[in-house]
PDB file of C-alpha atoms and ligand atoms in Angstrom:
ATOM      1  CA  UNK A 105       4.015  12.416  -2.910  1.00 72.00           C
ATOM      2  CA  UNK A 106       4.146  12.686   0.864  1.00 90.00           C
ATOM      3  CA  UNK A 107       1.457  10.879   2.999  1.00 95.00           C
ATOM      4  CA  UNK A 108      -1.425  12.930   3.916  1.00 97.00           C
ATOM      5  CA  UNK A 109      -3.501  12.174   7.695  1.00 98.00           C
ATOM      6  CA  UNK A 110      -6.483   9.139   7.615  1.00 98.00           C
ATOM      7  CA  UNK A 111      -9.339  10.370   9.905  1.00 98.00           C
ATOM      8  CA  UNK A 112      -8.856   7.859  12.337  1.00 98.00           C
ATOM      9  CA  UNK A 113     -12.721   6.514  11.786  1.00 97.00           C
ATOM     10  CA  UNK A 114     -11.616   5.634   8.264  1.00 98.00           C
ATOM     11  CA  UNK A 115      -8.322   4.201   9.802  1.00 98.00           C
ATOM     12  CA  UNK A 116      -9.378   0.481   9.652  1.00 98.00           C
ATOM     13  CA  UNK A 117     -10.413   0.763   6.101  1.00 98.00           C
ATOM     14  CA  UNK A 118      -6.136   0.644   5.238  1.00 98.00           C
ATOM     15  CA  UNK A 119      -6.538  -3.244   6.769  1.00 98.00           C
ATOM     16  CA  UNK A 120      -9.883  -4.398   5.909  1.00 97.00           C
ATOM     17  CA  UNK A 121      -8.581  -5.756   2.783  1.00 97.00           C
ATOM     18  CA  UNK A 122      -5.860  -7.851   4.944  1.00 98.00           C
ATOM     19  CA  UNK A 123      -2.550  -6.576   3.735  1.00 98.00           C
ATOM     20  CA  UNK A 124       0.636  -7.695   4.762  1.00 99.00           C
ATOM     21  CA  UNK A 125       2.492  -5.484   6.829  1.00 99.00           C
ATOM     22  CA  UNK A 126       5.832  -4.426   8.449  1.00 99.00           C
ATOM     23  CA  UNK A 127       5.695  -3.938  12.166  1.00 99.00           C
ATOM     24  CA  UNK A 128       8.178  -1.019  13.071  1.00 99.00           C
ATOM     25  CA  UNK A 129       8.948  -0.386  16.730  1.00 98.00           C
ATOM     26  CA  UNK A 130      11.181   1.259  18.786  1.00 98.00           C
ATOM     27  CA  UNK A 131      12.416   2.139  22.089  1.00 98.00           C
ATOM     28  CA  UNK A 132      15.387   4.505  23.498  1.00 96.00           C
ATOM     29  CA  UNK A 133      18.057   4.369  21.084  1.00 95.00           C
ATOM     30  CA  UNK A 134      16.877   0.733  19.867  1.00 97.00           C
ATOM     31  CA  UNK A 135      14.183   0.401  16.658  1.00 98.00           C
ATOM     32  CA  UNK A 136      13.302  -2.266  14.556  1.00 98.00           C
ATOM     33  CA  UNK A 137      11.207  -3.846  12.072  1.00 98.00           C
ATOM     34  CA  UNK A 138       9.694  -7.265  10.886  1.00 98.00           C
ATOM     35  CA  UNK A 139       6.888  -8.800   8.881  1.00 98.00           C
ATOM     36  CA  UNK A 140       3.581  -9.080  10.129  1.00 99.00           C
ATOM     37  CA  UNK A 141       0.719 -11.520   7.863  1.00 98.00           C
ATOM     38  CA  UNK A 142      -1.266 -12.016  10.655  1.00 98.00           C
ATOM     39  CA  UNK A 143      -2.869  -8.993  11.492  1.00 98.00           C
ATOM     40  CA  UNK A 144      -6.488  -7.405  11.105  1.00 98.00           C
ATOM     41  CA  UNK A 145      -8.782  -3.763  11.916  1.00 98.00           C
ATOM     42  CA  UNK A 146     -11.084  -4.517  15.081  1.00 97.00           C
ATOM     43  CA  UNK A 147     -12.713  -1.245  15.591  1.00 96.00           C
ATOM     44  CA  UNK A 148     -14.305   2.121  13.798  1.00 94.00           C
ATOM     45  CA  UNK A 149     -13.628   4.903  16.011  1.00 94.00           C
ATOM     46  CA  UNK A 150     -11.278   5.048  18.453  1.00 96.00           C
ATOM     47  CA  UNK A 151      -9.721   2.648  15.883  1.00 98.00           C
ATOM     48  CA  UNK A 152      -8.168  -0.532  17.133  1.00 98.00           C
ATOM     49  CA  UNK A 153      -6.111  -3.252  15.195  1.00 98.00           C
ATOM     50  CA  UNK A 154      -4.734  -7.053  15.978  1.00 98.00           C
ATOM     51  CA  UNK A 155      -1.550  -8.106  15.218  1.00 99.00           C
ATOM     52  CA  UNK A 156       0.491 -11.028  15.835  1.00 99.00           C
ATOM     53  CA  UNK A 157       3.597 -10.535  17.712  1.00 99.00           C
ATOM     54  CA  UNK A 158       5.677 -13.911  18.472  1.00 98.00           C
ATOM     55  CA  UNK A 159       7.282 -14.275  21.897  1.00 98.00           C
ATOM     56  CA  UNK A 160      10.521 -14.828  20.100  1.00 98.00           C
ATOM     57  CA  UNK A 161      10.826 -11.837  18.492  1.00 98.00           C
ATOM     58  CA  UNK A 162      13.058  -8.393  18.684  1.00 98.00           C
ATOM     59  CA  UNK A 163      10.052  -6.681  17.787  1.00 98.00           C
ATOM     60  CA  UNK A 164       8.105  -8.097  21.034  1.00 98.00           C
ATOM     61  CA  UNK A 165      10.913  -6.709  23.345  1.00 98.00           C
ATOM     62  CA  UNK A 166      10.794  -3.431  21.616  1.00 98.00           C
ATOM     63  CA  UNK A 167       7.388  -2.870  21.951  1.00 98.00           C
ATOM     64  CA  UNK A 168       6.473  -4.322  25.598  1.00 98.00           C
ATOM     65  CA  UNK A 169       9.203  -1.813  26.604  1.00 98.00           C
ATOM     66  CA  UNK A 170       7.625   0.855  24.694  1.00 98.00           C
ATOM     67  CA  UNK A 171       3.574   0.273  24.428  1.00 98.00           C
ATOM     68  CA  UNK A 172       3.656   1.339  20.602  1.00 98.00           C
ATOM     69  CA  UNK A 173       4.686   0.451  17.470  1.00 99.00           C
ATOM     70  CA  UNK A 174       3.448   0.901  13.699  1.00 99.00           C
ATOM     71  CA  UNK A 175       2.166  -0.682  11.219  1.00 99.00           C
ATOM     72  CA  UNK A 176       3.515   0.223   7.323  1.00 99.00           C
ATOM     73  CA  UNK A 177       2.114  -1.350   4.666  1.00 99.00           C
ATOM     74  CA  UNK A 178       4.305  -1.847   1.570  1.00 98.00           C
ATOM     75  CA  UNK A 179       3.741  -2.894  -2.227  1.00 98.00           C
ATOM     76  CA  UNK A 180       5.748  -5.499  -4.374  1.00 98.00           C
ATOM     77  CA  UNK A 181       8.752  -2.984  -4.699  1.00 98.00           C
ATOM     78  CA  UNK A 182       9.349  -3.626  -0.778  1.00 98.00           C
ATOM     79  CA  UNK A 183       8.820  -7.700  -0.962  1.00 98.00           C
ATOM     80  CA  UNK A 184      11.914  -9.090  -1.077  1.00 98.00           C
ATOM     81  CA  UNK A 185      12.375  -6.430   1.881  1.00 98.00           C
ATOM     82  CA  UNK A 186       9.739  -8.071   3.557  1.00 98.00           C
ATOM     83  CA  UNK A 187      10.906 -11.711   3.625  1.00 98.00           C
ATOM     84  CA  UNK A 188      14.238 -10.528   4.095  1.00 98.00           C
ATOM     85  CA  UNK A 189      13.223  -8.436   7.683  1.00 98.00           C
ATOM     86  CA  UNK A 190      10.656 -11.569   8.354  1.00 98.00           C
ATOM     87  CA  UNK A 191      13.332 -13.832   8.414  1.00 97.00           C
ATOM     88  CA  UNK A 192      16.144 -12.698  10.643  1.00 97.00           C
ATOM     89  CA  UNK A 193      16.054 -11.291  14.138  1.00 98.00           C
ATOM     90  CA  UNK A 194      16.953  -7.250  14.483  1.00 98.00           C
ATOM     91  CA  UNK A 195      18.582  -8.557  18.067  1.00 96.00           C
ATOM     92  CA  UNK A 196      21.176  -9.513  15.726  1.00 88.00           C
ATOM     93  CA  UNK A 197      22.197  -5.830  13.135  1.00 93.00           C
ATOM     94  CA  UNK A 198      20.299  -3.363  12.149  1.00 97.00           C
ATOM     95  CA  UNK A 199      17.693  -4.497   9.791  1.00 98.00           C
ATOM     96  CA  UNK A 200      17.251  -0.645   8.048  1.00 98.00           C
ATOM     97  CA  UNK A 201      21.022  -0.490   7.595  1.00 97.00           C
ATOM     98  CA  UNK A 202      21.194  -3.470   6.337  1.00 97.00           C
ATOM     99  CA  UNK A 203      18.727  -3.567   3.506  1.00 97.00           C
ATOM    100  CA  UNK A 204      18.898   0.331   3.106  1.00 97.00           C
ATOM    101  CA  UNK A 205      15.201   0.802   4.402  1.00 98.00           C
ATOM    102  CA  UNK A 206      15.058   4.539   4.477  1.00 98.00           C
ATOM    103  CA  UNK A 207      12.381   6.392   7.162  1.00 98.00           C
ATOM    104  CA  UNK A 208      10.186   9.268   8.499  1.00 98.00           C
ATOM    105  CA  UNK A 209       9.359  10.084  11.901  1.00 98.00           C
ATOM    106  CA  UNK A 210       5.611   9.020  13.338  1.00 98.00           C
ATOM    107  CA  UNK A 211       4.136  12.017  14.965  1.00 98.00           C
ATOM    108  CA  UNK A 212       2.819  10.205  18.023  1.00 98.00           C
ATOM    109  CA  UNK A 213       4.818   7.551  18.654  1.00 98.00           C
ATOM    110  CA  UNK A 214       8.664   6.760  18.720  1.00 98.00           C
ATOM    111  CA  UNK A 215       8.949   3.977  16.058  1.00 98.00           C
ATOM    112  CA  UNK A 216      10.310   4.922  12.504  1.00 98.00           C
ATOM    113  CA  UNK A 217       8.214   4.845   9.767  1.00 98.00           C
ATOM    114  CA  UNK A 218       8.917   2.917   6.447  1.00 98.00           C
ATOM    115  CA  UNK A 219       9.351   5.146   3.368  1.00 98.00           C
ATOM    116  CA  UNK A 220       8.139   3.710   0.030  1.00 98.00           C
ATOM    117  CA  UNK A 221       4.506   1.999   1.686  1.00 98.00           C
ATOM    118  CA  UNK A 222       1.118   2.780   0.812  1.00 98.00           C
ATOM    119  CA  UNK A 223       0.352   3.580   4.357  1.00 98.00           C
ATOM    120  CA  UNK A 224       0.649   3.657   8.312  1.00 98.00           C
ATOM    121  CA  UNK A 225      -0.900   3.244  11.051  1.00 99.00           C
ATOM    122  CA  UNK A 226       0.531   4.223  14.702  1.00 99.00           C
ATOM    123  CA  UNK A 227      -0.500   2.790  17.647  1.00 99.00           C
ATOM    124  CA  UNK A 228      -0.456   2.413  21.325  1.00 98.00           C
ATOM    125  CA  UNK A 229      -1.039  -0.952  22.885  1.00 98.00           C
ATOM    126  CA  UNK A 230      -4.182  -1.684  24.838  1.00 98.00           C
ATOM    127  CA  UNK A 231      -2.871  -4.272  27.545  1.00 98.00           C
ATOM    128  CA  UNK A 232      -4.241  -7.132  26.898  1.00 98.00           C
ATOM    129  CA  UNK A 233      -2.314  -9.224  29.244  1.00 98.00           C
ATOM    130  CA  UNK A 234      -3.432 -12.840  28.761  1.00 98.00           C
ATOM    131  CA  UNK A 235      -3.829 -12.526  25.130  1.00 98.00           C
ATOM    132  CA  UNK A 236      -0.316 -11.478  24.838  1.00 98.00           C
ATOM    133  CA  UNK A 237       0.884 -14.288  26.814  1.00 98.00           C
ATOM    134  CA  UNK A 238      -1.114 -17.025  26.078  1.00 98.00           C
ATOM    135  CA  UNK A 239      -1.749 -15.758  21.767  1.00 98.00           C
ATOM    136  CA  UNK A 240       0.782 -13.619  20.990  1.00 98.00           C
ATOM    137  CA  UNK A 241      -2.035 -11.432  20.377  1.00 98.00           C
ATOM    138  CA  UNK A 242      -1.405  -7.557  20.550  1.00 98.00           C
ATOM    139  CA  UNK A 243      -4.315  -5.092  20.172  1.00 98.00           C
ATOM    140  CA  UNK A 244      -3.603  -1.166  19.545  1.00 98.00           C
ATOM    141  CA  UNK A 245      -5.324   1.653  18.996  1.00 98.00           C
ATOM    142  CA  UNK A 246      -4.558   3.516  16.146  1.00 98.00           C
ATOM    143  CA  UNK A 247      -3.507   7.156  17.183  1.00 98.00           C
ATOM    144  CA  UNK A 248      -2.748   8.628  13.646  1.00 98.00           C
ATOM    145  CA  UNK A 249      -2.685   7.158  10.219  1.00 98.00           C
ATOM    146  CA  UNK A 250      -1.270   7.825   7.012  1.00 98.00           C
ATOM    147  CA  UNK A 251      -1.267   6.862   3.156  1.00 98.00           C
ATOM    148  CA  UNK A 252      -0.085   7.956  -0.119  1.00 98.00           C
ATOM    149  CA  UNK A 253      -2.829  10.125  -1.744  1.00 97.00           C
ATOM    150  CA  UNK A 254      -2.014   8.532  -4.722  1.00 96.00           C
ATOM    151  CA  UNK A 255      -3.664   5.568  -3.618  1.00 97.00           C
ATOM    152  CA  UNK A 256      -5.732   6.006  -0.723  1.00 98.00           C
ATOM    153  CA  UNK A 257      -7.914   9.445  -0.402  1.00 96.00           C
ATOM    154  CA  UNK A 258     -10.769  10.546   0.433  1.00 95.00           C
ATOM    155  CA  UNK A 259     -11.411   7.425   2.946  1.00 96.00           C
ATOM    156  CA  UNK A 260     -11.010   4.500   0.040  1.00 96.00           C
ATOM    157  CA  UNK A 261      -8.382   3.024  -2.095  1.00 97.00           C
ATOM    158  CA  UNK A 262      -7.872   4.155  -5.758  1.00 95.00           C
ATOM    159  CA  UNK A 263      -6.073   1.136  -6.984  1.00 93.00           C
ATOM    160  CA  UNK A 264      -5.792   2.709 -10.467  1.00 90.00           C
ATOM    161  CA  UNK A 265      -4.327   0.183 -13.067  1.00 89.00           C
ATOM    162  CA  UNK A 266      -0.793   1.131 -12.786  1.00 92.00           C
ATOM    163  CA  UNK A 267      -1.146   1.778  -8.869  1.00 95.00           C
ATOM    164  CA  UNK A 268       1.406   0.505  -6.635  1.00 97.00           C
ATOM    165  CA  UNK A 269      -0.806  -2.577  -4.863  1.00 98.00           C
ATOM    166  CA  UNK A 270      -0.676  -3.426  -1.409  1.00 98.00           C
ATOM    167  CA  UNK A 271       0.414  -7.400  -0.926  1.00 98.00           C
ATOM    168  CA  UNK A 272      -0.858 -10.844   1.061  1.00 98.00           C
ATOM    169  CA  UNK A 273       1.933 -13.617   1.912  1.00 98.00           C
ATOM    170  CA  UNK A 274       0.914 -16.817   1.578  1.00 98.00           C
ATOM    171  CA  UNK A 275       3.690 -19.247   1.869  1.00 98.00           C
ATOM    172  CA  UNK A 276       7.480 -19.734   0.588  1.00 97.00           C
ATOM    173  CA  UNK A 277       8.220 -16.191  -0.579  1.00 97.00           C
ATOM    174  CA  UNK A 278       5.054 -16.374  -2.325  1.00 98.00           C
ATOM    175  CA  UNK A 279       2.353 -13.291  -1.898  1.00 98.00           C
ATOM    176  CA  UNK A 280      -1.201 -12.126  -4.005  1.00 98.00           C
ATOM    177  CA  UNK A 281      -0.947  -8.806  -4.995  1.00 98.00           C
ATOM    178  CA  UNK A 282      -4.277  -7.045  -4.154  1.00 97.00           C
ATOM    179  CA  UNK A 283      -6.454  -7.310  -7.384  1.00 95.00           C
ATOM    180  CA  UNK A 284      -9.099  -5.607  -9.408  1.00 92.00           C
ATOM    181  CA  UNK A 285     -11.364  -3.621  -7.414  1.00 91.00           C
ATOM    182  CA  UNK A 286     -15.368  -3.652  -7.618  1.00 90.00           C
ATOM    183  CA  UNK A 287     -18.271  -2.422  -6.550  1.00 91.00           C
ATOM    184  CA  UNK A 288     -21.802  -3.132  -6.024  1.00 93.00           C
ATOM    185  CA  UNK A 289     -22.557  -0.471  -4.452  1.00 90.00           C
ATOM    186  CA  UNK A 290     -24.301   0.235  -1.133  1.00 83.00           C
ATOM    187  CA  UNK A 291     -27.942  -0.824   0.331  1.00 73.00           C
ATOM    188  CA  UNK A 292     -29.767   1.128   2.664  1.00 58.00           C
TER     189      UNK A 292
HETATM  190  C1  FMN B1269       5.794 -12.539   5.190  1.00 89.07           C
HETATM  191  C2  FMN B1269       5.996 -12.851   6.636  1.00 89.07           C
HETATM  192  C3  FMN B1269       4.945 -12.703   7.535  1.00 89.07           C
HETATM  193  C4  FMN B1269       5.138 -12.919   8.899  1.00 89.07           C
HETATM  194  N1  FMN B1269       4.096 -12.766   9.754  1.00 89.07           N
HETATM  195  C5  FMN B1269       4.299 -12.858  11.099  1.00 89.07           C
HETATM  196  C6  FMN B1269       3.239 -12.572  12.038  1.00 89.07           C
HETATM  197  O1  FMN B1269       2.120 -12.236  11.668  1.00 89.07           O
HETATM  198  N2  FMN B1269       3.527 -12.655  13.355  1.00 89.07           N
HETATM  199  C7  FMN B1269       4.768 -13.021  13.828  1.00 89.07           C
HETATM  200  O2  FMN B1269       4.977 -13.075  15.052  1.00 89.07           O
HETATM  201  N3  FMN B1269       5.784 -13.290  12.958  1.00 89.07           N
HETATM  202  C8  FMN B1269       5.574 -13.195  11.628  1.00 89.07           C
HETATM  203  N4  FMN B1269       6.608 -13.425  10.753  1.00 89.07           N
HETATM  204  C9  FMN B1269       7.933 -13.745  11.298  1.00 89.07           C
HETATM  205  C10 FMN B1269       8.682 -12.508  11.841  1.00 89.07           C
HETATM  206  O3  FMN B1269       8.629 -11.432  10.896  1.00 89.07           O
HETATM  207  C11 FMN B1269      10.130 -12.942  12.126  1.00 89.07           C
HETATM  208  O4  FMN B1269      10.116 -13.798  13.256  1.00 89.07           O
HETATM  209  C12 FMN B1269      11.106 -11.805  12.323  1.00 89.07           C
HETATM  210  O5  FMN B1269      12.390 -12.278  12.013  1.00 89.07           O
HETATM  211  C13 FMN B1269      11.113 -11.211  13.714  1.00 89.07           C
HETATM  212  O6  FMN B1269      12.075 -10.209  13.715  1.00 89.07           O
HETATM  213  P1  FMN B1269      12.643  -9.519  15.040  1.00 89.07           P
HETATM  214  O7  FMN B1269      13.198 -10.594  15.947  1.00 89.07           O
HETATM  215  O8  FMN B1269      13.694  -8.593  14.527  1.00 89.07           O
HETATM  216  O9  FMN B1269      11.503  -8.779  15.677  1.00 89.07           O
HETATM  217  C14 FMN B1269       6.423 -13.286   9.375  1.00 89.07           C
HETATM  218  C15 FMN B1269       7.466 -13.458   8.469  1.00 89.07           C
HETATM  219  C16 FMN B1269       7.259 -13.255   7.110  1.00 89.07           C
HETATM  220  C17 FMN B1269       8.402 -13.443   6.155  1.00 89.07           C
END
């Protein structure tokens, strides 16, 4: 199916459950993409995320030169992917080439979309200069948003039983795959 628009106020609602995700960036002819645990939604509406973004990285260059990037979130059928591009620098070959990571174009921004995830989110950095420096700490606002409609419509998840699940690194090559969902319901 191909990814249908998130209202942005229902933007954050793609984190809250704290995926892992894949931080794609890009700027002139140069893109890239690496793996991204910690990150979090920090805002309804406009929408703003958190993400960490070490001073080491490709992905850091890429998107201090551009003030965007986007985060994808992927399912188990894009792990190995993920530990692969969370483990080598992009400064070095082309990460897409080189594990055949095919892509869309974002309609706001110039970083490449992942095909395959459950969702994205594009953003725009808010300059945040001493968090950046001193925490690695990058916040964006989310300027459109995606998701399969197979698994996210409507505003919510439908993690059906045989859904594609998003996934949570823990350590080692080891993730959780998000579980069963419940509800209680709402008060008020
Ligand atoms: C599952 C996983 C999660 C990661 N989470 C983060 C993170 O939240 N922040 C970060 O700066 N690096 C994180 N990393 C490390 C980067 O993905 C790694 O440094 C990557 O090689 C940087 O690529 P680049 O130099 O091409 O940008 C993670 C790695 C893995 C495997």
């Amino acid at each position: 199916m191909s990814p249908v628009s998130v209202p942005l106020p229902k933007a954050y609602r793609l984190l809250n459950h704290g995926p892992t995700v894949l931080v794609t960036s890009a700027h002139g002819e140069r893109r890239n993409i690496m793996a991204a645990a910690w990150n979090m939604a920090l805002d309804f509406d406009p929408p703003k995320i958190a993400v960490v973004i070490d001073k080491n990285t490709y992905t850091r260059e890429l998107i201090e030169a551009s003030g965007t990037f986007a985060l994808n979130i992927p399912s188990r059928a894009l792990a190995e992917a993920t530990v692969a591009v969370g483990s080598a620098s992009g400064r070095d070959y082309d990460k897409f080439a080189e594990h055949r990571l095919a892509t869309f174009a974002a309609e706001q921004i110039a970083a490449p979309l992942l095909e395959g995830c459950l969702a994205w989110l594009e953003c725009k950095v808010i300059p945040e200069p001493h968090n950046q420096q001193q925490y690695d700490l990058f916040i964006g606002e989310v300027v459109a948003a995606w998701a399969e409609p197979g698994v996210f419509h409507d505003g919510h998840w439908h993690l059906e039983a045989d859904a594609p699940r998003s996934i949570h690194y823990v350590a080692g090559g080891a993730f959780f795959e998000t579980g069963e969902t419940f509800n209680v319901g709402q008060r008020g």
